[in-house]
Amino acid sequence: MLFLVAALLLLGVLVGTAAHLPVPVTIAAAVAISCWLLVFAIRERRHHTTKTGGASR
């Protein structure tokens, strides 16, 4: 529950900050965050695929 409150607080701060930044800076930050999330998702999928694929008992 505390994690959810912290996440919502951080989201509020980021959205408030994005309202005061120029549009190109906001778009650049959004692209950077999207790329980071894409890399994270690919690494997690690859990690779970190799971990469960080789564990046959």
Coordinates of C-alpha atoms in Angstrom, one line a residue:
M1 CA 0.0 0.0 0.0
L2 CA 2.9 2.3 0.8
F3 CA 4.4 1.6 -2.6
L4 CA 1.2 2.6 -4.3
V5 CA 1.1 5.9 -2.4
A6 CA 4.7 6.6 -3.3
A7 CA 4.1 5.7 -7.0
L8 CA 1.0 8.0 -7.1
L9 CA 3.0 10.8 -5.5
L10 CA 5.9 10.4 -7.9
L11 CA 3.4 10.4 -10.9
G12 CA 1.8 13.6 -9.6
V13 CA 5.2 15.2 -9.4
L14 CA 6.2 14.1 -12.9
V15 CA 3.0 15.2 -14.5
G16 CA 3.3 18.6 -12.7
T17 CA 6.8 18.9 -14.0
A18 CA 5.8 17.9 -17.5
A19 CA 3.3 20.7 -17.6
H20 CA 6.0 23.3 -17.1
L21 CA 8.6 21.8 -19.5
P22 CA 8.7 22.6 -23.2
V23 CA 7.0 20.0 -25.5
P24 CA 10.3 18.8 -27.1
V25 CA 11.8 18.1 -23.7
T26 CA 8.7 16.3 -22.5
I27 CA 8.6 14.1 -25.7
A28 CA 12.4 13.3 -25.4
A29 CA 11.8 12.2 -21.8
A30 CA 8.8 10.1 -22.8
V31 CA 10.8 8.4 -25.5
A32 CA 13.7 7.7 -23.1
I33 CA 11.4 6.2 -20.5
S34 CA 9.6 4.1 -23.2
C35 CA 12.9 2.7 -24.5
W36 CA 14.0 1.9 -20.9
L37 CA 10.7 0.1 -20.3
L38 CA 11.0 -1.8 -23.6
V39 CA 14.5 -3.0 -22.8
F40 CA 13.4 -4.0 -19.3
A41 CA 10.4 -6.0 -20.6
I42 CA 12.6 -7.8 -23.2
R43 CA 15.2 -8.7 -20.6
E44 CA 12.6 -9.9 -18.2
R45 CA 10.9 -12.0 -20.8
R46 CA 14.2 -13.5 -21.9
H47 CA 15.2 -14.2 -18.3
H48 CA 12.0 -16.0 -17.5
T49 CA 12.0 -18.0 -20.8
T50 CA 15.6 -19.3 -20.3
K51 CA 14.9 -20.0 -16.6
T52 CA 11.7 -22.1 -17.1
G53 CA 12.9 -23.7 -20.4
G54 CA 15.8 -25.5 -18.9
A55 CA 14.2 -26.7 -15.7
S56 CA 12.5 -29.9 -16.6
R57 CA 12.5 -32.5 -13.8

